[in-house]
Every structure is written in structure tokens, then in C-alpha cells.
Amino acid sequence: MDLSLLKRRSEHEWVIEPHGAMRVPGVLFANEDLVRAMDHKVHEQVSNVATLPGIVAASLAMPDAHWGYGFAVGGVAAFDPDEGVVSAGGVGFDISCGVRCLRTRLRREHVEEKKKTLADALFRTIPAGVGSRGRIRLKAAEMDRMLGGGAQWAVESGWGERSDLERVEEGGRMRDARPEHVSERAKTRMRDEVGTLGSGNHYLEVQTVAEVHDAPAARAFGLEEGDVVVSIHCGSRGLGHQIGTEALKDMLTAGRRHAIRLPDRELACAPIHSREGRHYLGAMRAAINVALANRQVLTHLTREVFAEVLPEADLTLLYDVSHNTCKVETHEVDGRARELFVHRKGATRAWGPGHSELPGALRGVGQPVLIGGTMGTCSYVLVGTERGMKVSFGSACHGAGRGMSRHQARKRWQGREVVQELERRGILVRSPSLRGVAEEAPDAYKDVSAVVDATERAGLARRVARLVPMVTIKG
Amino acid sequence: MAPSSRRRFEHFPHEADIGVRGRGETLAEAFAQAAVALTAVVTDPASVRARQAVEIGLEEDDPETLLFEWLNAIVFEMATRGLLFARFDVDLEGRRLSARAHGEPVDVGRHCPAVEVKGATMTGLRVAQERDGSWVAECVVDV
């Protein structure tokens, strides 16, 4: 990105002054290198979002921002409930895609001995990749209960423990979900997919804590150097995509009727109180529940595998975050508490210490912010900050972001070589698709450590621990 | 479908995702080839046998929305039936599309599917007639 288009407010804050139809400024949180590396489309998309009706304060971009459909991935925007809009492109198509992290009470050296058995057992048990089916077949009534109940539904159906729920956003169940707003086609796509990982950049990893950056916070999170954890990255599968795609078309019609001028079709949105807006919100919340249920069922399957291979393990949730959502939250704007519809697309909610929605054990320290890396690199656990609550609606980055297209990656690497190279480094990769592995090669992604470093320096969240993979199950 | 010496479908790179493009002497053929390009995101279309067929019928006001819905309908059939498609017979009459998609169930060992396509998008969505009278139909798909 051309730096002359930005005004530098501080070391890690860059402003796009309102121009054209922009109602508010754009703000990019990143260091100079990351901003330079961002393509011009991020500038255009952040500016486009700033033109939407009812946007509050600023259109934001996290340090890992890159091109997305309509809104940039890594975009955060809050809207006034009366004047504002909701946009499917502002949530993203994989609704409520996110990361869940489980502690195991096991140490690295102990798991190392059983690593291969563990990798093979996880690969047998966790449905992953194209054409895989879950263990659950949902009939209509049960489907609606899942859409309304999320991870709570999963726990009540025997897929987990009640204590899991307090470590999931919204207590494991998104309120105001409307299963009747979810189309039959979307439900059909989900019939066999609960408890499946999917493909693309989704994964399940056994990881070890390689480094602790913040000892008191790590203690509060129950993490120590050498501990083993499991991270699960996936979302609402085909259902979320179906809802997003249908809403895109629906909102284009609504936008025309409400005379919303759009510089890009993918920016389609509808007033929050319009029929289309309310319809999408009800369906989108049901899709959030699907993602929460999905990660809960995968948690249960993971526990089954550990019970068989490493029975001394005790898998408890550190936390579960979603990074593609629109949620109603209260934030202070210009000294006044306001209820806002906060879109986070490729951005993680990051509540600072003291937030009333955090469970007691975490309230003093802040929310765990789980940042997924790529296979073969590393992931991070961060913690929300007070500053983030003030400057980014309590939001932080979500991952590395691709640096290279799938096409380029496939030309550059062979899947088998990637697997062998990672095995030499002690990381066991299990995937049904070698081509998929090549397309997801670690070097096809940007450097997650640089993103996390900028997130910390911008004050959006603070590093707590760095995790490195031992086993990766790839879709 | 008439055999063609020229490759009628291709991909174009687009950020994290991938673009599918079909060409044809007729609009219907361009639509059919865009669908083959969609299969090629997942696997080599030549590895897919035409052993069963699915009927798809759609109606839209404009050709671009029709392409968007056509590709989304194929994504839906692939996802819910666990199929891959090798070949598409497409008929277009005004705003109405009727098609038969020929394929077989996913065989992970033989097809080595790389990635699921989750949906067509309106990014790079274009249906146009070229100067030589042939047609092109393309858009970016989300994987």
C-alpha cells in the first residue's frame, strides 16, 4: 500500500482521512512493513465500508488485513442499531469460523512417545476433507434444536461436558437465532456435516507451548512451557456458506430498495431493521450455533481419541473464539455507552480484563485470544486489553492470511515433499489430500509472528504464549 | 458435446481463492465449461467418470446472476450428494437454464480432492460475448 495515502497517527496506527462518500475515517493497525505489504485493495475496501449508513467511529483493519469479499478480511466495523446496516460480506461466508483450544494436562516429552499413534488415531476419528461425513445424521426437528442451541445442544446430546460451555463465547449458545430463517438448502448441506473439520485452511493440531511471554496471564490460563494443547480451527461448514450466498443476493435487492449506493456488489447490506436485515441476523446467529456445535462435537471426538491413546489426559477448554461474526455489544463511544452491531470478519473478539461476559476465572486477566498459524509454523494465545476495548471495539487479529494463491502454491510445492519436510522437523501431518497439503504449505502464508507482534504493539491484545505443532490433521 | 482442440476452461488466480472461466461458441457451452473449471478446482476432471446424472433447472433475470446461481447449484449438488461431475449438458432458453450434470461419487483414493468449493461469488463475475462471437463466463469461487 502506498504510505502517502495514509496519515500516521502513531507507530502502529494509520488513518485514511474521509474522502468521497466516506462517513468516518479508516484506521489500519499495523507496523510500517505490514502496511507496505498490504495491497491497495485493503485501502479501497476499508474506505468502502466507511461509506455505509450508520457506521460508528471508524472502519478498522487489523494487522493481518487482506483482500476479502466486500469487506477486507481483518475488517472490523460497528453500526448504530437504528441508522445502521448489517452485511453478509462483513461477517464472511464461513460464519463463526473460529479456534478452540483445549488443555490436556500432558507434557511434551510424554506425548512425543505416542505421537505417531495419536496422529493416526486422530486422523481415523476426525472427519476431514472433501466428501467426509460426520457421525451425526440430523432430522428436521433435531436440526432446528442444533440451530437454536449451539454447543449447549451438543453437550445436552452427550457431546461434551457442561463445564465446557462457560469457556465458549455466548456461553455456547447464540441468543436470538432463528432456525426458521435458515433455508432448506442450507439445512440440507448441514445434514451430515456436524462434527466435520472441512477443508482449506481448517485443521486440528496437537501443539506444545514453546514459549511463555506473559507468566501471570499464562498461569491464569493454565499454560506452562512444555504443556501440550489441542487447537481446532473450523466453522459452520456448508450451512454458513449457503446462508451467506443467499443473503448476498437478497441484500442486493434490499439495498436497491433502500437506496444504498454500493461501490462493490459484495458489499451488499440491508438496514438492521429491514425484513432482509432481520432475516439475515436470525439465520446468521443460527449459523454461529452450528459452528459452536461443530467445534463441541469435534472436542468430544478428540477426547475419545485421547482416552484411547493417552488415557491420563484430561481435556478442558481454554477458550473458544469465533472470528467471522456480527454481534450486538455495548461499547463506549465519545464517553457514552452505546449498543452497536459489531462486524468482525477475520478478526477476533478480545475482551479486556473486567468484562462482565468473561467467566470468573478469566475476568481478572482478560479473554484468551486464539490466533491460528499454519501447519509447520506456530500459533499464539493472546489476551485482550483495556486499550483494545477503547480503540478497536475489543478486537484483535485472527491469523496469518495467505501470502500466495493456491495456484502459485501448487506450482511451487509437492504435497509429499511438504509432509516429509515437516516430519523431519518433528511435525506429523495427516491429510486425505496431498494436493490440499501443497496448497496449504506453510510458506504460502504470511508470517503470523509479525502480525501478532504488531497486534501487541498496537495495544489490541498482549502475547501470552506461543504454540508449535506436533501433529496436524488437515482437511 | 463437440470435441474441441482448444482448452475451453481455465483458472485465474485471485488472492486466497481461485477464478473459474469457461469459453464456448455458445453461451450454454461457456456455462458448461465454467462448471468443468469448477470441478477442476477440486480434482482433475479427466479422473471423473460420468456414471450418474443430476438435473438442474434455474431461472434468473440476467445472465450474470444465472451464472452465479448455476455454479452455486453445482456446489450444492456436490456437497449434498457427495458427487464430482465430469461433464455438463446445458440448455439455455432466454432466462431459463436446464442442465444435466454427469459424474460419480467422490473416491478419495482416485480423485485426491484438494479442497471443497464452498460457493460462487460475485467477484469477477462476468458473462460476455467476445469480438469473435464466442462467449466467456467467469467468476471467483470461494474455497
mmCIF file of N, CA and C in Angstrom, chain B residues 40-136:
data_model
loop_
_atom_site.group_PDB
_atom_site.id
_atom_site.type_symbol
_atom_site.label_atom_id
_atom_site.label_comp_id
_atom_site.label_asym_id
_atom_site.label_seq_id
_atom_site.Cartn_x
_atom_site.Cartn_y
_atom_site.Cartn_z
ATOM 1 N N ALA B 40 -12.472 -28.703 -11.697
ATOM 2 C CA ALA B 40 -11.005 -28.736 -11.725
ATOM 3 C C ALA B 40 -10.379 -28.074 -10.493
ATOM 4 N N VAL B 41 -11.155 -27.267 -9.765
ATOM 5 C CA VAL B 41 -10.639 -26.707 -8.511
ATOM 6 C C VAL B 41 -10.471 -27.840 -7.490
ATOM 7 N N VAL B 42 -11.363 -28.843 -7.601
ATOM 8 C CA VAL B 42 -11.373 -29.933 -6.629
ATOM 9 C C VAL B 42 -10.467 -31.082 -7.080
ATOM 10 N N THR B 43 -10.579 -31.443 -8.358
ATOM 11 C CA THR B 43 -9.833 -32.599 -8.868
ATOM 12 C C THR B 43 -9.637 -32.456 -10.375
ATOM 13 N N ASP B 44 -8.870 -33.376 -10.953
ATOM 14 C CA ASP B 44 -8.699 -33.384 -12.403
ATOM 15 C C ASP B 44 -10.002 -33.900 -13.035
ATOM 16 N N PRO B 45 -10.698 -33.078 -13.839
ATOM 17 C CA PRO B 45 -11.987 -33.525 -14.395
ATOM 18 C C PRO B 45 -11.849 -34.820 -15.193
ATOM 19 N N ALA B 46 -10.666 -35.076 -15.773
ATOM 20 C CA ALA B 46 -10.467 -36.290 -16.565
ATOM 21 C C ALA B 46 -10.515 -37.550 -15.692
ATOM 22 N N SER B 47 -10.341 -37.381 -14.383
ATOM 23 C CA SER B 47 -10.357 -38.547 -13.490
ATOM 24 C C SER B 47 -11.783 -38.915 -13.065
ATOM 25 N N VAL B 48 -12.750 -38.085 -13.431
ATOM 26 C CA VAL B 48 -14.137 -38.314 -13.006
ATOM 27 C C VAL B 48 -14.908 -39.025 -14.119
ATOM 28 N N ARG B 49 -15.582 -40.123 -13.765
ATOM 29 C CA ARG B 49 -16.378 -40.859 -14.744
ATOM 30 C C ARG B 49 -17.831 -40.388 -14.701
ATOM 31 N N ALA B 50 -18.452 -40.389 -15.867
ATOM 32 C CA ALA B 50 -19.863 -39.971 -15.944
ATOM 33 C C ALA B 50 -20.746 -41.196 -15.747
ATOM 34 N N ARG B 51 -21.041 -41.520 -14.487
ATOM 35 C CA ARG B 51 -21.806 -42.739 -14.199
ATOM 36 C C ARG B 51 -23.228 -42.455 -13.743
ATOM 37 N N GLN B 52 -23.480 -41.247 -13.290
ATOM 38 C CA GLN B 52 -24.842 -40.898 -12.929
ATOM 39 C C GLN B 52 -25.074 -39.418 -13.235
ATOM 40 N N ALA B 53 -26.351 -39.038 -13.330
ATOM 41 C CA ALA B 53 -26.648 -37.665 -13.743
ATOM 42 C C ALA B 53 -27.612 -37.002 -12.769
ATOM 43 N N VAL B 54 -27.451 -35.697 -12.634
ATOM 44 C CA VAL B 54 -28.340 -34.889 -11.791
ATOM 45 C C VAL B 54 -28.924 -33.780 -12.668
ATOM 46 N N GLU B 55 -30.228 -33.551 -12.520
ATOM 47 C CA GLU B 55 -30.885 -32.488 -13.289
ATOM 48 C C GLU B 55 -30.838 -31.188 -12.498
ATOM 49 N N ILE B 56 -30.540 -30.092 -13.188
ATOM 50 C CA ILE B 56 -30.547 -28.775 -12.540
ATOM 51 C C ILE B 56 -31.368 -27.818 -13.402
ATOM 52 N N GLY B 57 -32.315 -27.134 -12.810
ATOM 53 C CA GLY B 57 -33.121 -26.149 -13.536
ATOM 54 C C GLY B 57 -33.141 -24.833 -12.788
ATOM 55 N N LEU B 58 -32.938 -23.723 -13.498
ATOM 56 C CA LEU B 58 -32.851 -22.405 -12.854
ATOM 57 C C LEU B 58 -33.462 -21.339 -13.744
ATOM 58 N N GLU B 59 -33.858 -20.245 -13.123
ATOM 59 C CA GLU B 59 -34.334 -19.106 -13.906
ATOM 60 C C GLU B 59 -33.906 -17.825 -13.203
ATOM 61 N N GLU B 60 -33.265 -16.918 -13.943
ATOM 62 C CA GLU B 60 -32.823 -15.644 -13.373
ATOM 63 C C GLU B 60 -32.994 -14.537 -14.397
ATOM 64 N N ASP B 61 -33.051 -13.301 -13.922
ATOM 65 C CA ASP B 61 -33.309 -12.172 -14.810
ATOM 66 C C ASP B 61 -32.146 -11.809 -15.724
ATOM 67 N N ASP B 62 -30.918 -12.002 -15.219
ATOM 68 C CA ASP B 62 -29.781 -11.606 -16.052
ATOM 69 C C ASP B 62 -28.747 -12.725 -16.092
ATOM 70 N N PRO B 63 -27.947 -12.765 -17.166
ATOM 71 C CA PRO B 63 -27.007 -13.886 -17.357
ATOM 72 C C PRO B 63 -25.969 -14.014 -16.244
ATOM 73 N N GLU B 64 -25.554 -12.882 -15.643
ATOM 74 C CA GLU B 64 -24.528 -12.977 -14.599
ATOM 75 C C GLU B 64 -25.087 -13.622 -13.332
ATOM 76 N N THR B 65 -26.289 -13.216 -12.952
ATOM 77 C CA THR B 65 -26.899 -13.859 -11.785
ATOM 78 C C THR B 65 -27.164 -15.331 -12.081
ATOM 79 N N LEU B 66 -27.497 -15.613 -13.336
ATOM 80 C CA LEU B 66 -27.741 -17.010 -13.722
ATOM 81 C C LEU B 66 -26.454 -17.839 -13.582
ATOM 82 N N LEU B 67 -25.324 -17.283 -13.983
ATOM 83 C CA LEU B 67 -24.044 -17.997 -13.826
ATOM 84 C C LEU B 67 -23.745 -18.225 -12.337
ATOM 85 N N PHE B 68 -23.918 -17.174 -11.540
ATOM 86 C CA PHE B 68 -23.712 -17.244 -10.089
ATOM 87 C C PHE B 68 -24.558 -18.371 -9.496
ATOM 88 N N GLU B 69 -25.841 -18.435 -9.875
ATOM 89 C CA GLU B 69 -26.747 -19.452 -9.338
ATOM 90 C C GLU B 69 -26.430 -20.840 -9.893
ATOM 91 N N TRP B 70 -26.008 -20.901 -11.141
ATOM 92 C CA TRP B 70 -25.641 -22.174 -11.783
ATOM 93 C C TRP B 70 -24.478 -22.820 -11.044
ATOM 94 N N LEU B 71 -23.434 -22.037 -10.803
ATOM 95 C CA LEU B 71 -22.269 -22.602 -10.114
ATOM 96 C C LEU B 71 -22.625 -22.954 -8.667
ATOM 97 N N ASN B 72 -23.454 -22.134 -8.039
ATOM 98 C CA ASN B 72 -23.870 -22.451 -6.670
ATOM 99 C C ASN B 72 -24.722 -23.719 -6.621
ATOM 100 N N ALA B 73 -25.526 -23.938 -7.652
ATOM 101 C CA ALA B 73 -26.342 -25.153 -7.692
ATOM 102 C C ALA B 73 -25.440 -26.388 -7.802
ATOM 103 N N ILE B 74 -24.366 -26.285 -8.567
ATOM 104 C CA ILE B 74 -23.437 -27.420 -8.695
ATOM 105 C C ILE B 74 -22.713 -27.663 -7.364
ATOM 106 N N VAL B 75 -22.295 -26.579 -6.719
ATOM 107 C CA VAL B 75 -21.661 -26.705 -5.399
ATOM 108 C C VAL B 75 -22.603 -27.443 -4.453
ATOM 109 N N PHE B 76 -23.876 -27.060 -4.484
ATOM 110 C CA PHE B 76 -24.877 -27.680 -3.609
ATOM 111 C C PHE B 76 -25.002 -29.174 -3.907
ATOM 112 N N GLU B 77 -25.075 -29.540 -5.185
ATOM 113 C CA GLU B 77 -25.219 -30.955 -5.554
ATOM 114 C C GLU B 77 -23.966 -31.748 -5.177
ATOM 115 N N MET B 78 -22.802 -31.149 -5.372
ATOM 116 C CA MET B 78 -21.553 -31.836 -4.997
ATOM 117 C C MET B 78 -21.536 -32.091 -3.494
ATOM 118 N N ALA B 79 -21.924 -31.048 -2.735
ATOM 119 C CA ALA B 79 -21.818 -31.140 -1.271
ATOM 120 C C ALA B 79 -22.840 -32.113 -0.694
ATOM 121 N N THR B 80 -24.084 -32.028 -1.175
ATOM 122 C CA THR B 80 -25.124 -32.818 -0.514
ATOM 123 C C THR B 80 -25.190 -34.250 -1.043
ATOM 124 N N ARG B 81 -24.745 -34.487 -2.274
ATOM 125 C CA ARG B 81 -24.779 -35.846 -2.815
ATOM 126 C C ARG B 81 -23.421 -36.529 -2.761
ATOM 127 N N GLY B 82 -22.385 -35.777 -2.386
ATOM 128 C CA GLY B 82 -21.039 -36.346 -2.359
ATOM 129 C C GLY B 82 -20.559 -36.755 -3.738
ATOM 130 N N LEU B 83 -20.911 -35.932 -4.736
ATOM 131 C CA LEU B 83 -20.561 -36.258 -6.121
ATOM 132 C C LEU B 83 -19.503 -35.300 -6.666
ATOM 133 N N LEU B 84 -18.823 -35.776 -7.711
ATOM 134 C CA LEU B 84 -17.994 -34.903 -8.556
ATOM 135 C C LEU B 84 -18.544 -35.039 -9.965
ATOM 136 N N PHE B 85 -18.464 -33.968 -10.742
ATOM 137 C CA PHE B 85 -19.037 -34.007 -12.092
ATOM 138 C C PHE B 85 -17.953 -33.856 -13.158
ATOM 139 N N ALA B 86 -18.106 -34.663 -14.208
ATOM 140 C CA ALA B 86 -17.124 -34.650 -15.285
ATOM 141 C C ALA B 86 -17.597 -33.789 -16.459
ATOM 142 N N ARG B 87 -18.897 -33.731 -16.646
ATOM 143 C CA ARG B 87 -19.421 -33.201 -17.903
ATOM 144 C C ARG B 87 -20.802 -32.618 -17.646
ATOM 145 N N PHE B 88 -21.112 -31.573 -18.403
ATOM 146 C CA PHE B 88 -22.391 -30.887 -18.210
ATOM 147 C C PHE B 88 -23.051 -30.642 -19.557
ATOM 148 N N ASP B 89 -24.319 -31.034 -19.683
ATOM 149 C CA ASP B 89 -25.101 -30.672 -20.871
ATOM 150 C C ASP B 89 -26.003 -29.523 -20.458
ATOM 151 N N VAL B 90 -25.814 -28.394 -21.093
ATOM 152 C CA VAL B 90 -26.548 -27.192 -20.677
ATOM 153 C C VAL B 90 -27.429 -26.687 -21.816
ATOM 154 N N ASP B 91 -28.664 -26.399 -21.503
ATOM 155 C CA ASP B 91 -29.571 -25.731 -22.445
ATOM 156 C C ASP B 91 -29.967 -24.397 -21.868
ATOM 157 N N LEU B 92 -29.875 -23.359 -22.684
ATOM 158 C CA LEU B 92 -30.290 -22.032 -22.236
ATOM 159 C C LEU B 92 -31.378 -21.527 -23.167
ATOM 160 N N GLU B 93 -32.476 -21.152 -22.578
ATOM 161 C CA GLU B 93 -33.543 -20.537 -23.368
ATOM 162 C C GLU B 93 -33.963 -19.273 -22.656
ATOM 163 N N GLY B 94 -33.553 -18.152 -23.191
ATOM 164 C CA GLY B 94 -33.862 -16.878 -22.541
ATOM 165 C C GLY B 94 -33.276 -16.860 -21.143
ATOM 166 N N ARG B 95 -34.124 -16.679 -20.148
ATOM 167 C CA ARG B 95 -33.640 -16.563 -18.774
ATOM 168 C C ARG B 95 -33.560 -17.922 -18.079
ATOM 169 N N ARG B 96 -33.937 -18.973 -18.801
ATOM 170 C CA ARG B 96 -34.062 -20.283 -18.167
ATOM 171 C C ARG B 96 -32.904 -21.224 -18.545
ATOM 172 N N LEU B 97 -32.362 -21.871 -17.531
ATOM 173 C CA LEU B 97 -31.292 -22.842 -17.757
ATOM 174 C C LEU B 97 -31.792 -24.214 -17.325
ATOM 175 N N SER B 98 -31.581 -25.213 -18.198
ATOM 176 C CA SER B 98 -31.814 -26.582 -17.746
ATOM 177 C C SER B 98 -30.594 -27.402 -18.125
ATOM 178 N N ALA B 99 -30.182 -28.245 -17.203
ATOM 179 C CA ALA B 99 -28.909 -28.940 -17.411
ATOM 180 C C ALA B 99 -28.920 -30.326 -16.787
ATOM 181 N N ARG B 100 -28.044 -31.169 -17.323
ATOM 182 C CA ARG B 100 -27.738 -32.456 -16.704
ATOM 183 C C ARG B 100 -26.252 -32.466 -16.382
ATOM 184 N N ALA B 101 -25.966 -32.748 -15.124
ATOM 185 C CA ALA B 101 -24.568 -32.839 -14.695
ATOM 186 C C ALA B 101 -24.233 -34.316 -14.526
ATOM 187 N N HIS B 102 -23.187 -34.787 -15.220
ATOM 188 C CA HIS B 102 -22.818 -36.203 -15.190
ATOM 189 C C HIS B 102 -21.577 -36.408 -14.340
ATOM 190 N N GLY B 103 -21.659 -37.373 -13.424
ATOM 191 C CA GLY B 103 -20.488 -37.596 -12.578
ATOM 192 C C GLY B 103 -20.579 -38.871 -11.777
ATOM 193 N N GLU B 104 -19.877 -38.906 -10.648
ATOM 194 C CA GLU B 104 -19.840 -40.099 -9.796
ATOM 195 C C GLU B 104 -19.503 -39.683 -8.363
ATOM 196 N N PRO B 105 -19.743 -40.596 -7.414
ATOM 197 C CA PRO B 105 -19.401 -40.269 -6.028
ATOM 198 C C PRO B 105 -17.900 -40.024 -5.849
ATOM 199 N N VAL B 106 -17.570 -39.132 -4.932
ATOM 200 C CA VAL B 106 -16.158 -38.846 -4.627
ATOM 201 C C VAL B 106 -15.463 -40.129 -4.189
ATOM 202 N N ASP B 107 -14.327 -40.409 -4.793
ATOM 203 C CA ASP B 107 -13.480 -41.529 -4.396
ATOM 204 C C ASP B 107 -12.144 -40.893 -3.997
ATOM 205 N N VAL B 108 -11.927 -40.804 -2.678
ATOM 206 C CA VAL B 108 -10.779 -40.028 -2.189
ATOM 207 C C VAL B 108 -9.470 -40.570 -2.761
ATOM 208 N N GLY B 109 -9.377 -41.898 -2.857
ATOM 209 C CA GLY B 109 -8.147 -42.506 -3.356
ATOM 210 C C GLY B 109 -7.865 -42.138 -4.807
ATOM 211 N N ARG B 110 -8.893 -42.157 -5.616
ATOM 212 C CA ARG B 110 -8.703 -41.935 -7.057
ATOM 213 C C ARG B 110 -8.745 -40.451 -7.431
ATOM 214 N N HIS B 111 -9.641 -39.687 -6.789
ATOM 215 C CA HIS B 111 -9.792 -38.283 -7.182
ATOM 216 C C HIS B 111 -8.848 -37.344 -6.425
ATOM 217 N N CYS B 112 -8.301 -37.808 -5.304
ATOM 218 C CA CYS B 112 -7.446 -36.950 -4.468
ATOM 219 C C CYS B 112 -7.999 -35.522 -4.390
ATOM 220 N N PRO B 113 -9.226 -35.338 -3.916
ATOM 221 C CA PRO B 113 -9.810 -33.988 -3.926
ATOM 222 C C PRO B 113 -9.001 -33.018 -3.084
ATOM 223 N N ALA B 114 -8.680 -31.857 -3.657
ATOM 224 C CA ALA B 114 -7.786 -30.911 -2.983
ATOM 225 C C ALA B 114 -8.522 -30.092 -1.942
ATOM 226 N N VAL B 115 -9.712 -29.644 -2.285
ATOM 227 C CA VAL B 115 -10.377 -28.668 -1.433
ATOM 228 C C VAL B 115 -11.854 -28.633 -1.809
ATOM 229 N N GLU B 116 -12.705 -28.292 -0.847
ATOM 230 C CA GLU B 116 -14.122 -28.111 -1.150
ATOM 231 C C GLU B 116 -14.318 -26.721 -1.745
ATOM 232 N N VAL B 117 -15.156 -26.604 -2.740
ATOM 233 C CA VAL B 117 -15.582 -25.272 -3.160
ATOM 234 C C VAL B 117 -16.819 -24.956 -2.342
ATOM 235 N N LYS B 118 -16.831 -23.807 -1.696
ATOM 236 C CA LYS B 118 -17.938 -23.500 -0.799
ATOM 237 C C LYS B 118 -19.002 -22.650 -1.460
ATOM 238 N N GLY B 119 -18.649 -21.948 -2.515
ATOM 239 C CA GLY B 119 -19.671 -21.164 -3.184
ATOM 240 C C GLY B 119 -19.082 -20.312 -4.293
ATOM 241 N N ALA B 120 -19.946 -19.938 -5.257
ATOM 242 C CA ALA B 120 -19.546 -18.942 -6.256
ATOM 243 C C ALA B 120 -19.694 -17.575 -5.600
ATOM 244 N N THR B 121 -18.977 -16.587 -6.118
ATOM 245 C CA THR B 121 -19.096 -15.235 -5.568
ATOM 246 C C THR B 121 -19.424 -14.259 -6.701
ATOM 247 N N MET B 122 -19.717 -13.030 -6.341
ATOM 248 C CA MET B 122 -19.994 -12.007 -7.350
ATOM 249 C C MET B 122 -18.735 -11.225 -7.695
ATOM 250 N N THR B 123 -17.594 -11.708 -7.192
ATOM 251 C CA THR B 123 -16.327 -11.056 -7.525
ATOM 252 C C THR B 123 -15.838 -11.569 -8.873
ATOM 253 N N GLY B 124 -15.499 -10.644 -9.731
ATOM 254 C CA GLY B 124 -15.045 -11.014 -11.075
ATOM 255 C C GLY B 124 -16.129 -11.718 -11.872
ATOM 256 N N LEU B 125 -17.370 -11.526 -11.470
ATOM 257 C CA LEU B 125 -18.495 -12.181 -12.155
ATOM 258 C C LEU B 125 -18.717 -11.487 -13.504
ATOM 259 N N ARG B 126 -18.588 -12.286 -14.575
ATOM 260 C CA ARG B 126 -18.675 -11.666 -15.910
ATOM 261 C C ARG B 126 -19.190 -12.687 -16.916
ATOM 262 N N VAL B 127 -20.180 -12.300 -17.666
ATOM 263 C CA VAL B 127 -20.660 -13.104 -18.799
ATOM 264 C C VAL B 127 -20.645 -12.158 -19.990
ATOM 265 N N ALA B 128 -19.884 -12.501 -21.023
ATOM 266 C CA ALA B 128 -19.740 -11.547 -22.133
ATOM 267 C C ALA B 128 -19.467 -12.264 -23.444
ATOM 268 N N GLN B 129 -19.810 -11.589 -24.524
ATOM 269 C CA GLN B 129 -19.509 -12.115 -25.854
ATOM 270 C C GLN B 129 -18.237 -11.432 -26.355
ATOM 271 N N GLU B 130 -17.292 -12.229 -26.831
ATOM 272 C CA GLU B 130 -16.029 -11.685 -27.314
ATOM 273 C C GLU B 130 -16.203 -11.161 -28.738
ATOM 274 N N ARG B 131 -15.167 -10.480 -29.241
ATOM 275 C CA ARG B 131 -15.243 -9.895 -30.591
ATOM 276 C C ARG B 131 -15.495 -10.949 -31.669
ATOM 277 N N ASP B 132 -14.921 -12.142 -31.454
ATOM 278 C CA ASP B 132 -15.081 -13.189 -32.473
ATOM 279 C C ASP B 132 -16.434 -13.895 -32.363
ATOM 280 N N GLY B 133 -17.293 -13.421 -31.483
ATOM 281 C CA GLY B 133 -18.633 -14.002 -31.370
ATOM 282 C C GLY B 133 -18.739 -15.093 -30.319
ATOM 283 N N SER B 134 -17.594 -15.578 -29.795
ATOM 284 C CA SER B 134 -17.642 -16.626 -28.767
ATOM 285 C C SER B 134 -17.992 -16.003 -27.408
ATOM 286 N N TRP B 135 -18.302 -16.886 -26.450
ATOM 287 C CA TRP B 135 -18.745 -16.415 -25.146
ATOM 288 C C TRP B 135 -17.757 -16.788 -24.037
ATOM 289 N N VAL B 136 -17.725 -15.947 -23.009
ATOM 290 C CA VAL B 136 -16.932 -16.255 -21.825
ATOM 291 C C VAL B 136 -17.815 -16.066 -20.591
#
